[in-house]
Coordinates of C-alpha atoms in Angstrom, one line a residue:
L1 CA 0.0 0.0 0.0
T2 CA 1.0 3.6 -0.5
D3 CA 1.7 6.0 2.4
N4 CA -1.2 7.2 4.6
N5 CA -1.3 10.7 3.2
A6 CA -1.6 9.5 -0.4
I7 CA -4.4 7.2 0.6
V8 CA -6.3 10.0 2.3
I9 CA -5.9 12.2 -0.7
S10 CA -7.2 9.5 -3.0
G11 CA -10.5 9.5 -1.1
K12 CA -11.3 13.0 -2.4
F13 CA -12.7 14.1 0.9
K14 CA -14.5 17.5 1.0
Y15 CA -12.9 19.4 3.8
G16 CA -15.1 21.7 5.8
E17 CA -18.3 19.8 5.2
N18 CA -20.5 18.5 7.9
V19 CA -19.2 15.0 8.7
F20 CA -22.7 13.8 9.7
F21 CA -24.1 14.5 6.2
S22 CA -21.0 13.3 4.2
S23 CA -21.3 10.5 1.7
K24 CA -19.0 8.0 3.3
S25 CA -20.0 5.4 0.7
T26 CA -18.6 7.7 -2.0
Y27 CA -15.3 8.2 -0.1
K28 CA -15.0 4.4 0.4
K29 CA -15.5 3.8 -3.3
N30 CA -12.9 6.4 -4.2
L31 CA -10.4 4.9 -1.8
E32 CA -10.9 1.4 -3.0
K33 CA -10.7 2.3 -6.7
A34 CA -7.5 4.3 -6.3
N35 CA -5.8 1.8 -4.0
P36 CA -6.5 -1.8 -5.4
Y37 CA -4.9 -3.5 -2.4
L38 CA -6.9 -1.5 0.1
R39 CA -10.0 -3.0 1.7
V40 CA -11.9 -0.3 3.7
L41 CA -13.7 -1.9 6.6
N42 CA -15.5 1.3 7.5
I43 CA -15.0 5.0 7.8
E44 CA -15.6 6.0 11.4
T45 CA -17.1 9.5 12.2
V46 CA -15.3 11.1 15.2
F47 CA -17.1 14.1 16.7
P48 CA -16.9 16.9 15.9
N49 CA -15.2 17.0 12.5
K50 CA -13.0 13.9 11.8
F51 CA -13.1 10.7 9.9
V52 CA -11.0 7.6 10.8
I53 CA -10.4 5.1 7.9
N54 CA -10.3 1.5 9.2
A55 CA -8.7 -0.7 6.5
V56 CA -6.7 -3.8 5.8
E57 CA -4.5 -5.0 3.0
R58 CA -6.1 -7.3 0.4
Q59 CA -4.3 -10.5 -0.4
E60 CA -3.8 -11.9 -3.9
T61 CA -5.9 -15.1 -3.9
Y62 CA -7.2 -16.0 -7.3
V63 CA -6.0 -15.6 -10.9
F64 CA -8.3 -15.7 -14.0
K65 CA -7.2 -15.9 -17.6
L66 CA -9.4 -13.6 -19.6
D67 CA -10.5 -14.1 -23.2
N68 CA -8.1 -11.3 -24.3
N69 CA -5.2 -13.5 -23.0
K70 CA -4.5 -11.2 -20.1
Y71 CA -4.6 -12.4 -16.5
A72 CA -6.6 -10.8 -13.7
K73 CA -5.3 -11.2 -10.1
T74 CA -8.0 -10.8 -7.4
D75 CA -8.6 -11.2 -3.7
E76 CA -11.2 -13.6 -2.4
H77 CA -13.9 -11.0 -2.8
L78 CA -13.0 -10.9 -6.5
K79 CA -11.6 -7.3 -6.5
I80 CA -9.1 -7.0 -9.3
L81 CA -5.7 -6.1 -7.8
E82 CA -3.6 -6.4 -11.0
I83 CA -4.0 -7.2 -14.7
T84 CA -0.9 -8.6 -16.4
N85 CA 0.1 -10.1 -19.7
V86 CA 2.2 -12.8 -18.1
Y87 CA 1.4 -15.3 -15.4
Q88 CA 3.4 -18.2 -13.9
N89 CA 1.5 -20.6 -11.8
N90 CA 3.8 -20.9 -8.8
T91 CA 3.6 -20.8 -5.0
E92 CA 4.0 -17.0 -4.9
N93 CA 0.9 -16.3 -7.0
G94 CA -2.8 -16.8 -6.5
I95 CA -4.7 -20.0 -7.2
E96 CA -5.7 -20.2 -10.8
I97 CA -9.5 -20.5 -11.4
L98 CA -10.4 -22.5 -14.5
N99 CA -13.6 -22.5 -16.4
S100 CA -15.0 -19.5 -14.7
E101 CA -17.8 -17.1 -15.8
F102 CA -15.4 -14.1 -15.7
T103 CA -13.3 -14.9 -18.7
T104 CA -15.5 -12.7 -21.0
Q105 CA -15.3 -9.7 -18.7
T106 CA -12.3 -8.2 -20.6
N107 CA -13.3 -4.6 -20.1
V108 CA -12.5 -4.6 -16.3
E109 CA -9.9 -2.4 -14.8
V110 CA -7.7 -2.6 -11.8
G111 CA -9.7 -1.6 -8.7
D112 CA -13.0 -3.0 -10.2
F113 CA -14.8 -6.1 -8.9
F114 CA -15.9 -8.9 -11.2
V115 CA -19.6 -8.9 -11.8
K116 CA -20.7 -12.2 -10.3
T117 CA -24.0 -14.1 -10.1
D118 CA -23.2 -15.7 -6.8
T119 CA -20.7 -15.7 -3.9
F120 CA -19.4 -19.3 -4.5
L121 CA -15.7 -18.4 -4.9
T122 CA -15.6 -16.2 -1.8
E123 CA -17.3 -19.0 0.2
M124 CA -14.9 -21.6 -1.3
F125 CA -11.9 -19.6 0.0
I126 CA -13.5 -19.4 3.4
C127 CA -13.6 -23.2 3.3
F128 CA -9.9 -23.3 2.3
R129 CA -9.0 -21.1 5.2
E130 CA -10.9 -23.5 7.6
W131 CA -8.2 -26.0 6.6
N132 CA -5.3 -23.6 6.7
T133 CA -5.6 -19.9 7.7
S134 CA -2.4 -18.8 6.0
Y135 CA -2.7 -17.3 2.5
V136 CA 0.9 -18.2 1.8
E137 CA 0.4 -21.9 2.8
L138 CA -2.8 -22.3 0.8
K139 CA -1.2 -20.9 -2.3
S140 CA 1.8 -23.2 -1.8
K141 CA -0.5 -26.3 -1.7
I142 CA -3.3 -25.5 -4.1
Q143 CA -2.3 -25.0 -7.7
S144 CA -5.7 -24.5 -9.4
V145 CA -9.4 -25.0 -9.1
E146 CA -11.7 -26.0 -12.0
L147 CA -15.4 -25.2 -11.8
N148 CA -18.0 -27.5 -13.4
Y149 CA -15.4 -30.1 -13.8
N150 CA -15.7 -32.5 -16.8
N151 CA -18.9 -30.7 -17.9
H152 CA -20.7 -31.7 -14.7
Q153 CA -22.5 -28.7 -13.2
D154 CA -21.5 -28.0 -9.6
R155 CA -18.6 -30.5 -9.7
L156 CA -15.3 -29.1 -8.4
L157 CA -11.8 -30.1 -9.1
V158 CA -9.0 -28.9 -6.8
N159 CA -5.5 -29.6 -8.2
M160 CA -2.9 -29.8 -5.4
R161 CA 0.7 -29.0 -6.2
S162 CA 1.7 -32.4 -4.9
G163 CA -0.2 -34.0 -7.8
V164 CA -3.3 -35.1 -5.9
Q165 CA -6.6 -34.2 -7.4
I166 CA -9.6 -33.5 -5.1
I167 CA -13.0 -34.0 -6.8
V168 CA -16.1 -32.7 -5.0
R169 CA -19.5 -33.7 -6.3
N170 CA -22.4 -31.3 -5.9
A171 CA -20.1 -28.6 -4.6
K172 CA -22.7 -26.0 -4.0
S173 CA -24.3 -28.1 -1.3
G174 CA -22.4 -28.5 2.0
L175 CA -19.1 -27.4 0.5
S176 CA -17.5 -26.7 3.9
D177 CA -18.1 -30.2 5.2
K178 CA -17.0 -31.8 2.0
L179 CA -13.7 -29.9 1.7
N180 CA -13.0 -30.4 5.4
L181 CA -13.4 -34.1 4.8
A182 CA -11.3 -34.0 1.7
F183 CA -8.5 -32.1 3.4
S184 CA -8.6 -34.2 6.5
F185 CA -8.2 -37.3 4.2
Y186 CA -5.3 -35.5 2.5
D187 CA -3.6 -34.9 5.8
Q188 CA -3.9 -38.5 7.1
T189 CA -0.7 -40.3 7.8
T190 CA -2.2 -43.7 8.7
D191 CA -5.1 -45.7 7.2
Q192 CA -8.0 -47.3 9.1
N193 CA -5.8 -50.2 10.0
G194 CA -3.0 -48.0 11.4
Q195 CA -0.7 -48.6 8.5
P196 CA 1.4 -45.6 7.2
V197 CA -0.1 -43.9 4.1
D198 CA 0.7 -40.8 2.2
Y199 CA -2.2 -39.3 0.3
T200 CA -0.2 -36.2 -0.7
K201 CA 1.3 -38.2 -3.6
S202 CA -0.4 -38.5 -7.0
G203 CA -3.9 -39.8 -6.7
I204 CA -7.5 -38.8 -6.6
I205 CA -9.5 -38.0 -3.5
E206 CA -13.2 -38.0 -4.4
V207 CA -15.9 -36.6 -2.1
F208 CA -19.5 -37.7 -2.6
E209 CA -22.7 -38.0 -0.6
S210 CA -25.6 -40.3 0.0
E211 CA -29.0 -39.2 1.4
T212 CA -27.6 -39.3 4.9
D213 CA -23.9 -38.8 4.9
I214 CA -20.7 -37.6 3.1
F215 CA -17.9 -40.0 2.1
A216 CA -14.4 -39.7 0.7
S217 CA -12.4 -42.2 -1.2
Y218 CA -8.8 -42.3 -2.5
R219 CA -7.4 -44.0 -5.6
Q220 CA -4.0 -43.9 -7.2
V221 CA -3.5 -43.0 -10.8

């Protein structure tokens, strides 16, 4: 982020106006647009004539390849932090999202949000953080996510950097429970008989459900 003074200036505040009648939503929009990595939590009114900006730094989370062959880097709320011509899928960059609805939105600019029909990707990253709260660790373990995998609507494919593929059926229902089960399976070091196992090697972990329960299975490929 830039220095505090530059951030304040970018908000285009009208000095001398009555703070109780100010358009804080407009100031928030100005701040967010001018500072892509800024997430304004709120603008607090302090009597008699001050504002306090409460904000945090956004983290690069996802990467989308657009139809114009550019790459848009976003946070988990799908705010565009950077647009670039070159992208290398490595542990320092965001998780690549494949087969998304956003590829055609080529007129977006840095500081914009992708226009979305639902909050699935935001909710998915919340589920990822239930497994590991560190952005750095998650990006070091998860390479990409494919939506509607293999032309099956609501089927999710999570490609781990270790080579393991996690397939989640009916991903828009109970995603938190399903991913928690998949990741707990991935983290196991012994099988049900107490024998050493390593599910982080190449293989497929598939999560599916019956009418009453959720199951996970593993197979090598």
